[in-house]
Amino acid sequence: DGLHARFVGVEQLARLFALGEVDVLVTPFGSAFPKQAWSEIEHYLAHGGNWVNLGGAPLALPARREGDRWHAEVRQTAYHKRLGITQSFSIIKEPSSQLFDAAPDLQGLAGGLSVSRAFALYVRLTTGKDFPKEDGSTGPRDALMRSLVYEMREGWPVCAPVVSIDRLRGRYAGGRWVFAAFQGSMSPAAIRTLVSFAAERAYEFTVRTSYARYRPGESISCSAIVTRPKSVGQSSIRGECRITVTDESGKPVGFTTFDVRERDGAFVGRGPLSVKSAGKEGASFYRLTARCRMRGGFPETEKTLTAESGFWIASDDAVRGGDRITNDGRYLRRADAPYPVTGTTYMASDVHRKFLLEPNPLAWENDFEEMEEVGVNLVRTGIWTGWSLHTNRTGKPHEAVLRAFDAYMLSATRRRIPVIFTFFAFLPETWGGENPYLDPRSVAAQKEFVGAFAKRFGAVDDIIWDLINEPSFCSPKHLWHCRPNYDRYEQEAWRSWLRLRYPVANDKERRKRLQEMWLGAADEPESLPALRDFDDTNIFYNRRPNKSLDYRLFAQEMFTGWVREMTSAIRANGNPQQIITVGQDEGGTADRPAPLFHAGAVGMTSIHTWWANDDLLWDGVVTGSPATPNLIEETGVMFYEKLGGSAWRTEEEAARLLERKLVLAFASGGAGYVQWIWNTNPYMDSENEAAIGLRRADGSVKPEFFSFVSISRWFGNIAKFMTDPEPDPVVLVVPQSSLLSVRNQAIAATRAAVRALAYRCGIGIQAVGEYQLSDWKGSAKLMILPSPLVISRKAWDLLLRHVEEGSTLVVTGAFDGDEHWLPTGRMEKLGLSSETEPVAQEEMVEIDGVTCRVSFRGEKMQKVLKTGGGGDATGIKTLTWGRGRIIWSPVPIELSDETDPLVRFYSMALRESGVEPTFRLAGDDPSPLLVRSLVFEGAVLYLLVNESGADCAARFKHRETGLEVMARVPGGRVSMVLVSRTDQSEIARWPA
């Protein structure tokens, strides 16, 4: 075919490259590169060299020579990561799989391949940030990945055995790399095709209209951009672009032609676009098909490039309606029907987080169509970075940005997929202000920003506004923590907050009271706490740790006040019935802006379950308010590596973990899940981001995809049975004074409580925060306050009132101190000793007539306190108070190492309070499964989660009807059974 090939040994590469005559380097030995040879190859690639790598995963490993063969070392190196290839996963071809051509201009390539094992590649195609100070910033798109061949299974591409990477910017700019990442065979014709393809060099061709959505009758402008790094500077290169417009039926309705010339490092052209039906009312989608013929250069070449995009023509009121989303206190409802959320996060499959800046409505049309097909019933999106590009200096969004979101919403609403739109990430944009939450200049700009979107989509009933993604408060220097910013606005807000929280006659009395609470000196100012005040040390010296508690309470109130400010801007400009939320991550279980604190200011809370994979149930429980739905968002599998650099989990193991996360979202009492993310994003300087997603960067789907689709479709089928949910019978009181102190034991205590109650006692739990008890209007037979040590006076009085009215309160350990650790005398009033002492490594506690050993090993003997003393076993005490009772253990059992004593203790409390699970397990041995029941009006949903590595069988009886249920759950997997409450029948089961 006119190709000239030279065959050389690896020792001759340096000499060959020195001659500068290599158009394409072909390496037929996969990953076994000698070190010196790899050094020469990388030098060649750094000068824009083209590369075809055959025969395996393209991970550049050092090799050793034995005779005439090279063998890869077992140990990985960082070579492949310097190319942007972060991992590869082996995929065995199944008999039902078939190969298909993925590239329109390489038809017939798949027919020349025989694949026995393919390698799925994870890639990171950027090496920096567009905005270094923004944690969610994307980077420059240094490369473009294309799939050339797909392996299809069950109608979906499960891997791409042959891919190309066009290096557009950065160190390797200009080169085209082709990886035949599989084991098998390839015909000579297929090899020639790949070499010829690589010789064409890297390029990117994009076409788009100036707006993604036009009004009927508006003039339409279209632009084309060709990025060809190796062609820049060659003035003789020219191009002609012809664009055809077709309507939704495929009928041509317009065209334009214009020249393309070099400008600012790329080849750019622009021209007007005439569309015959531009005056049509309503909303219509149009497809752009562009063909650009590029000619010139030295030696002169000619190449026709193709690209597609789209745009909408729609009136301003075209984005409207939708099925109204409301809530019943626990779940969302849509069109007044149960609406268990099975959603995903999605911006765009091409430019990802830059989707409103570089919109491609055709990609949205295709992707939303696929999501509708597989059971996605909600999409979360928004702006995570680059607010300065989206708005002017006062926070007003650019018209092109709003038009882009118009188009995005048109694609979503035509498929009845509601959208959560997120305005900010991590900290609100300040627009030149000093404080992201408290500076009036910043807040005014933020209101203009959110108000513009709210006004634009005020007629949409099924859009949800997410004010901020994973917020911190409030110093940008200490992201992911709750630390002061020390600006003038925060200092003034702090002083005002102290005056309101601690009202006294005069400033002198206030200083005296603060001195007592903070253990300070008489002459200390009311200033913000120093950073050292947030440290937990053995000796506090001149630190004021109690001051940090007040700051964290201040931060929660200031954040909630900011939420109300943004809500007022949305309500004033838009639809007062649209739901507003805040998308917090696991930091919301600790001191960062917490769902329990701001639940009363939003229509739905959210929690992102990322890292704490052993406490997924706890994540949802302790962030869910009884009167507000709690949506589990951004649930996905964070990436871990072994020390050798290989992946911690296989893709199949990651799929099993995601499966558990999706089901545990409902098991924790959540309103559903929003998985992170539909498309893997390779354009962030993060190898973690480059690994997360249902679809790889090459467009193929991971095993996680099939788990997500199957579970999502199942919940869609049973949604009609999820009516009138019953509240869980046990209330866990989250001891927030302990949680927000520098010696936080509340996380460990509540985790132990949730695991013992849910996993071992089979009881559902709802949480109420210590500082939200006054807003809680419910009641419970059993309330549990686990190892609080300190609790505010107001909260304790409210708990006693519930006990007086008939509730049973379980409390362990000391609880005499108020939020500032000052004695209250409450334990003496109950006839209990308030004297504390450190726990011994081994304590003996008599529980329900049985003496149990309770261990506190490691550092716990220096961190955990008990009450009482003596050498005999400590007994549990039951006190009558009004119509209820208090069950108390002098030893904080939740903080011990063992689970069995805590299970015995809680089982006794459940029995004495009259609380029973909805089922009874067969046999005496504790099951390794979590069996969680969700009770609805006419049905009970049983969720079975196997966190062990072995297959398990469960047999239990549904108490209400006597139905016996049997299920076998493979290791690391889940099962779900929906049973009737009116007869002995199963309604549905997953897997079937």
CSV table of N, CA, C and O in Angstrom, one decimal, residues 218-297:
chain,number,residue,atom,x,y,z
A,218,GLU,N,-34.3,33.7,15.0
A,218,GLU,CA,-33.0,34.3,15.3
A,218,GLU,C,-32.0,33.8,14.2
A,218,GLU,O,-32.1,32.7,13.7
A,219,SER,N,-31.0,34.7,14.0
A,219,SER,CA,-29.9,34.3,13.1
A,219,SER,C,-29.0,33.3,13.8
A,219,SER,O,-28.7,33.5,15.0
A,220,ILE,N,-28.6,32.4,13.0
A,220,ILE,CA,-27.8,31.3,13.6
A,220,ILE,C,-26.4,31.4,13.0
A,220,ILE,O,-26.2,31.5,11.8
A,221,SER,N,-25.4,31.3,13.9
A,221,SER,CA,-24.0,31.4,13.5
A,221,SER,C,-23.3,30.1,13.9
A,221,SER,O,-23.6,29.5,14.9
A,222,CYS,N,-22.4,29.6,13.0
A,222,CYS,CA,-21.8,28.3,13.2
A,222,CYS,C,-20.3,28.5,13.1
A,222,CYS,O,-19.8,29.2,12.2
A,223,SER,N,-19.5,27.7,13.9
A,223,SER,CA,-18.0,27.8,13.8
A,223,SER,C,-17.5,26.4,13.8
A,223,SER,O,-18.1,25.4,14.3
A,224,ALA,N,-16.3,26.3,13.2
A,224,ALA,CA,-15.6,25.0,13.1
A,224,ALA,C,-14.1,25.3,13.5
A,224,ALA,O,-13.5,26.3,13.2
A,225,ILE,N,-13.6,24.3,14.3
A,225,ILE,CA,-12.2,24.5,14.8
A,225,ILE,C,-11.5,23.1,14.6
A,225,ILE,O,-12.0,22.1,15.0
A,226,VAL,N,-10.4,23.2,13.9
A,226,VAL,CA,-9.5,22.1,13.7
A,226,VAL,C,-8.2,22.3,14.4
A,226,VAL,O,-7.5,23.3,14.2
A,227,THR,N,-7.9,21.4,15.3
A,227,THR,CA,-6.7,21.4,16.1
A,227,THR,C,-5.8,20.3,15.5
A,227,THR,O,-6.1,19.1,15.6
A,228,ARG,N,-4.6,20.8,14.9
A,228,ARG,CA,-3.7,19.8,14.3
A,228,ARG,C,-2.3,20.3,14.7
A,228,ARG,O,-1.7,21.2,14.0
A,229,PRO,N,-1.8,19.9,15.8
A,229,PRO,CA,-0.5,20.5,16.3
A,229,PRO,C,0.6,20.5,15.3
A,229,PRO,O,1.4,21.4,15.3
A,230,LYS,N,0.8,19.4,14.6
A,230,LYS,CA,1.9,19.3,13.6
A,230,LYS,C,1.7,20.2,12.4
A,230,LYS,O,2.7,20.3,11.6
A,231,SER,N,0.6,20.8,12.2
A,231,SER,CA,0.3,21.6,11.1
A,231,SER,C,0.4,23.1,11.4
A,231,SER,O,0.4,23.9,10.4
A,232,VAL,N,0.4,23.5,12.6
A,232,VAL,CA,0.4,24.9,13.0
A,232,VAL,C,1.7,25.5,12.5
A,232,VAL,O,2.8,24.9,12.6
A,233,GLY,N,1.6,26.7,11.9
A,233,GLY,CA,2.8,27.4,11.4
A,233,GLY,C,3.0,27.2,9.9
A,233,GLY,O,3.9,27.8,9.3
A,234,GLN,N,2.3,26.2,9.3
A,234,GLN,CA,2.4,26.0,7.9
A,234,GLN,C,1.3,26.8,7.2
A,234,GLN,O,0.2,26.4,7.0
A,235,SER,N,1.7,28.0,6.7
A,235,SER,CA,0.7,28.9,6.2
A,235,SER,C,0.0,28.4,5.0
A,235,SER,O,-1.0,29.0,4.6
A,236,SER,N,0.6,27.4,4.3
A,236,SER,CA,0.0,27.0,3.0
A,236,SER,C,-1.2,26.1,3.3
A,236,SER,O,-1.9,25.8,2.4
A,237,ILE,N,-1.4,25.7,4.5
A,237,ILE,CA,-2.5,24.8,4.8
A,237,ILE,C,-3.8,25.6,4.8
A,237,ILE,O,-3.9,26.7,5.4
A,238,ARG,N,-4.8,25.1,4.2
A,238,ARG,CA,-6.1,25.8,4.1
A,238,ARG,C,-7.2,24.7,4.2
A,238,ARG,O,-6.9,23.5,3.9
A,239,GLY,N,-8.4,25.2,4.4
A,239,GLY,CA,-9.5,24.2,4.5
A,239,GLY,C,-10.8,24.8,4.1
A,239,GLY,O,-11.0,26.0,4.1
A,240,GLU,N,-11.7,23.9,3.7
A,240,GLU,CA,-13.0,24.3,3.3
A,240,GLU,C,-14.0,23.5,4.1
A,240,GLU,O,-13.9,22.2,4.1
A,241,CYS,N,-14.9,24.1,4.8
A,241,CYS,CA,-15.9,23.4,5.7
A,241,CYS,C,-17.3,23.5,5.1
A,241,CYS,O,-17.7,24.6,4.8
A,242,ARG,N,-17.9,22.4,4.9
A,242,ARG,CA,-19.3,22.3,4.5
A,242,ARG,C,-20.2,21.7,5.6
A,242,ARG,O,-19.8,20.6,6.0
A,243,ILE,N,-21.2,22.4,6.0
A,243,ILE,CA,-22.0,21.9,7.1
A,243,ILE,C,-23.5,21.7,6.6
A,243,ILE,O,-24.0,22.6,5.9
A,244,THR,N,-24.0,20.6,6.9
A,244,THR,CA,-25.4,20.2,6.5
A,244,THR,C,-26.2,20.1,7.8
A,244,THR,O,-25.8,19.6,8.8
A,245,VAL,N,-27.4,20.7,7.8
A,245,VAL,CA,-28.3,20.7,8.9
A,245,VAL,C,-29.5,19.7,8.5
A,245,VAL,O,-30.1,19.9,7.5
A,246,THR,N,-29.8,18.8,9.4
A,246,THR,CA,-31.0,17.9,9.2
A,246,THR,C,-31.9,18.0,10.5
A,246,THR,O,-31.4,18.3,11.6
A,247,ASP,N,-33.2,17.9,10.2
A,247,ASP,CA,-34.1,17.9,11.3
A,247,ASP,C,-34.2,16.5,12.0
A,247,ASP,O,-33.5,15.6,11.6
A,248,GLU,N,-35.2,16.3,12.9
A,248,GLU,CA,-35.3,15.1,13.6
A,248,GLU,C,-35.7,13.9,12.8
A,248,GLU,O,-35.6,12.8,13.2
A,249,SER,N,-36.3,14.2,11.6
A,249,SER,CA,-36.7,13.1,10.7
A,249,SER,C,-35.5,12.7,9.8
A,249,SER,O,-35.6,11.8,9.0
A,250,GLY,N,-34.4,13.5,9.8
A,250,GLY,CA,-33.3,13.2,8.9
A,250,GLY,C,-33.3,14.0,7.6
A,250,GLY,O,-32.4,13.9,6.8
A,251,LYS,N,-34.3,14.9,7.5
A,251,LYS,CA,-34.5,15.7,6.3
A,251,LYS,C,-33.5,16.9,6.3
A,251,LYS,O,-33.5,17.6,7.3
A,252,PRO,N,-32.8,17.1,5.2
A,252,PRO,CA,-31.9,18.3,5.2
A,252,PRO,C,-32.7,19.6,5.1
A,252,PRO,O,-33.7,19.7,4.4
A,253,VAL,N,-32.4,20.5,6.0
A,253,VAL,CA,-33.1,21.8,6.1
A,253,VAL,C,-32.2,23.0,6.0
A,253,VAL,O,-32.7,24.1,6.1
A,254,GLY,N,-30.9,22.8,5.8
A,254,GLY,CA,-30.0,23.9,5.7
A,254,GLY,C,-28.6,23.5,5.5
A,254,GLY,O,-28.2,22.4,5.7
A,255,PHE,N,-27.8,24.4,5.0
A,255,PHE,CA,-26.4,24.2,4.9
A,255,PHE,C,-25.6,25.5,4.8
A,255,PHE,O,-26.2,26.6,4.6
A,256,THR,N,-24.3,25.4,5.0
A,256,THR,CA,-23.4,26.5,4.8
A,256,THR,C,-22.0,26.0,4.5
A,256,THR,O,-21.7,24.9,4.7
A,257,THR,N,-21.2,26.9,3.8
A,257,THR,CA,-19.9,26.6,3.5
A,257,THR,C,-19.0,27.8,3.8
A,257,THR,O,-19.4,29.0,3.6
A,258,PHE,N,-17.8,27.6,4.4
A,258,PHE,CA,-16.9,28.7,4.7
A,258,PHE,C,-15.5,28.1,4.8
A,258,PHE,O,-15.3,26.9,4.9
A,259,ASP,N,-14.5,29.0,4.6
A,259,ASP,CA,-13.1,28.7,4.7
A,259,ASP,C,-12.6,28.6,6.1
A,259,ASP,O,-13.2,29.2,7.0
A,260,VAL,N,-11.6,27.7,6.3
A,260,VAL,CA,-10.9,27.5,7.6
A,260,VAL,C,-9.5,28.0,7.4
A,260,VAL,O,-8.8,27.5,6.5
A,261,ARG,N,-9.1,28.9,8.3
A,261,ARG,CA,-7.7,29.4,8.3
A,261,ARG,C,-7.1,29.3,9.7
A,261,ARG,O,-7.8,29.3,10.7
A,262,GLU,N,-5.7,29.3,9.7
A,262,GLU,CA,-5.0,29.3,11.0
A,262,GLU,C,-5.2,30.5,11.8
A,262,GLU,O,-5.1,31.6,11.2
A,263,ARG,N,-5.5,30.3,13.1
A,263,ARG,CA,-5.6,31.5,14.0
A,263,ARG,C,-5.4,31.0,15.4
A,263,ARG,O,-6.1,30.0,15.8
A,264,ASP,N,-4.5,31.7,16.1
A,264,ASP,CA,-4.2,31.4,17.5
A,264,ASP,C,-4.0,29.9,17.8
A,264,ASP,O,-4.5,29.3,18.7
A,265,GLY,N,-3.1,29.3,16.9
A,265,GLY,CA,-2.7,27.9,17.1
A,265,GLY,C,-3.7,26.9,16.7
A,265,GLY,O,-3.5,25.7,17.0
A,266,ALA,N,-4.7,27.3,16.0
A,266,ALA,CA,-5.7,26.3,15.5
A,266,ALA,C,-6.2,26.8,14.1
A,266,ALA,O,-5.9,27.9,13.7
A,267,PHE,N,-7.0,26.0,13.4
A,267,PHE,CA,-7.6,26.3,12.2
A,267,PHE,C,-9.1,26.6,12.4
A,267,PHE,O,-9.8,25.7,12.9
A,268,VAL,N,-9.5,27.8,12.1
A,268,VAL,CA,-10.8,28.3,12.6
A,268,VAL,C,-11.6,28.8,11.4
A,268,VAL,O,-11.0,29.5,10.5
A,269,GLY,N,-12.9,28.5,11.4
A,269,GLY,CA,-13.8,29.1,10.4
A,269,GLY,C,-15.1,29.4,11.0
A,269,GLY,O,-15.5,28.8,11.9
A,270,ARG,N,-15.9,30.4,10.4
A,270,ARG,CA,-17.2,30.7,10.9
A,270,ARG,C,-18.0,31.2,9.8
A,270,ARG,O,-17.5,31.8,8.8
A,271,GLY,N,-19.3,30.9,9.9
A,271,GLY,CA,-20.3,31.4,8.9
A,271,GLY,C,-21.7,31.4,9.4
A,271,GLY,O,-22.0,30.7,10.3
A,272,PRO,N,-22.6,32.1,8.7
A,272,PRO,CA,-24.0,32.1,9.0
A,272,PRO,C,-24.7,30.8,8.6
A,272,PRO,O,-24.2,30.1,7.6
A,273,LEU,N,-25.7,30.4,9.3
A,273,LEU,CA,-26.4,29.1,8.9
A,273,LEU,C,-27.8,29.4,8.7
A,273,LEU,O,-28.5,30.0,9.5
A,274,SER,N,-28.3,29.0,7.5
A,274,SER,CA,-29.7,29.2,7.2
A,274,SER,C,-30.5,27.9,7.4
A,274,SER,O,-30.1,26.9,6.8
A,275,VAL,N,-31.6,28.0,8.2
A,275,VAL,CA,-32.4,26.8,8.4
A,275,VAL,C,-33.8,27.2,8.0
A,275,VAL,O,-34.4,28.2,8.5
A,276,LYS,N,-34.4,26.3,7.1
A,276,LYS,CA,-35.7,26.7,6.6
A,276,LYS,C,-36.8,26.8,7.6
A,276,LYS,O,-37.7,27.7,7.5
A,277,SER,N,-36.8,26.0,8.6
A,277,SER,CA,-37.9,26.0,9.6
A,277,SER,C,-37.6,26.8,10.8
A,277,SER,O,-38.1,26.5,11.9
A,278,ALA,N,-36.7,27.8,10.7
A,278,ALA,CA,-36.3,28.6,11.9
A,278,ALA,C,-37.4,29.3,12.5
A,278,ALA,O,-37.3,29.7,13.7
A,279,GLY,N,-38.5,29.5,11.8
A,279,GLY,CA,-39.6,30.3,12.4
A,279,GLY,C,-40.6,29.4,13.1
A,279,GLY,O,-41.6,29.9,13.6
A,280,LYS,N,-40.4,28.1,13.2
A,280,LYS,CA,-41.4,27.2,13.8
A,280,LYS,C,-41.5,27.4,15.3
A,280,LYS,O,-40.5,27.6,16.0
A,281,GLU,N,-42.7,27.3,15.8
A,281,GLU,CA,-42.9,27.5,17.2
A,281,GLU,C,-42.6,26.1,17.9
A,281,GLU,O,-42.5,25.1,17.3
A,282,GLY,N,-42.5,26.2,19.2
A,282,GLY,CA,-42.3,24.9,20.0
A,282,GLY,C,-40.8,24.7,20.1
A,282,GLY,O,-40.0,25.6,20.3
A,283,ALA,N,-40.4,23.4,20.1
A,283,ALA,CA,-39.0,23.1,20.3
A,283,ALA,C,-38.6,22.0,19.3
A,283,ALA,O,-39.3,20.9,19.2
A,284,SER,N,-37.6,22.2,18.6
A,284,SER,CA,-37.1,21.2,17.6
A,284,SER,C,-35.6,21.1,17.7
A,284,SER,O,-34.9,22.1,17.9
A,285,PHE,N,-35.1,19.9,17.5
A,285,PHE,CA,-33.7,19.6,17.6
A,285,PHE,C,-33.2,19.4,16.2
A,285,PHE,O,-33.8,18.8,15.3
A,286,TYR,N,-32.0,20.0,15.9
A,286,TYR,CA,-31.3,19.9,14.6
A,286,TYR,C,-29.9,19.3,14.8
A,286,TYR,O,-29.2,19.7,15.7
A,287,ARG,N,-29.5,18.5,13.8
A,287,ARG,CA,-28.2,17.9,13.8
A,287,ARG,C,-27.3,18.6,12.8
A,287,ARG,O,-27.7,18.9,11.7
A,288,LEU,N,-26.1,18.9,13.2
A,288,LEU,CA,-25.1,19.5,12.3
A,288,LEU,C,-24.1,18.3,11.9
A,288,LEU,O,-23.6,17.6,12.7
A,289,THR,N,-23.9,18.2,10.6
A,289,THR,CA,-22.9,17.3,10.1
A,289,THR,C,-21.9,18.1,9.3
A,289,THR,O,-22.3,18.8,8.3
A,290,ALA,N,-20.6,18.1,9.7
A,290,ALA,CA,-19.6,19.0,9.1
A,290,ALA,C,-18.5,18.1,8.4
A,290,ALA,O,-18.1,17.1,9.0
A,291,ARG,N,-18.1,18.5,7.3
A,291,ARG,CA,-17.0,17.9,6.5
A,291,ARG,C,-16.0,19.0,6.2
A,291,ARG,O,-16.4,19.9,5.5
A,292,CYS,N,-14.8,18.8,6.6
A,292,CYS,CA,-13.8,19.9,6.4
A,292,CYS,C,-12.7,19.2,5.6
A,292,CYS,O,-12.0,18.3,6.1
A,293,ARG,N,-12.4,19.8,4.4
A,293,ARG,CA,-11.3,19.2,3.6
A,293,ARG,C,-10.1,20.1,3.8
A,293,ARG,O,-10.1,21.3,3.4
A,294,MET,N,-9.1,19.6,4.4
A,294,MET,CA,-7.8,20.3,4.7
A,294,MET,C,-6.8,19.9,3.6
A,294,MET,O,-6.6,18.7,3.3
A,295,ARG,N,-6.1,20.9,3.0
A,295,ARG,CA,-5.1,20.7,2.0
A,295,ARG,C,-3.9,21.6,2.3
A,295,ARG,O,-4.0,22.6,2.9
A,296,GLY,N,-2.7,21.1,1.8
A,296,GLY,CA,-1.5,21.9,1.9
A,296,GLY,C,-0.5,21.2,2.8
A,296,GLY,O,-0.5,20.1,3.1
A,297,GLY,N,0.5,22.0,3.2
A,297,GLY,CA,1.6,21.5,4.0
A,297,GLY,C,2.7,21.0,3.2
A,297,GLY,O,2.7,21.1,1.9
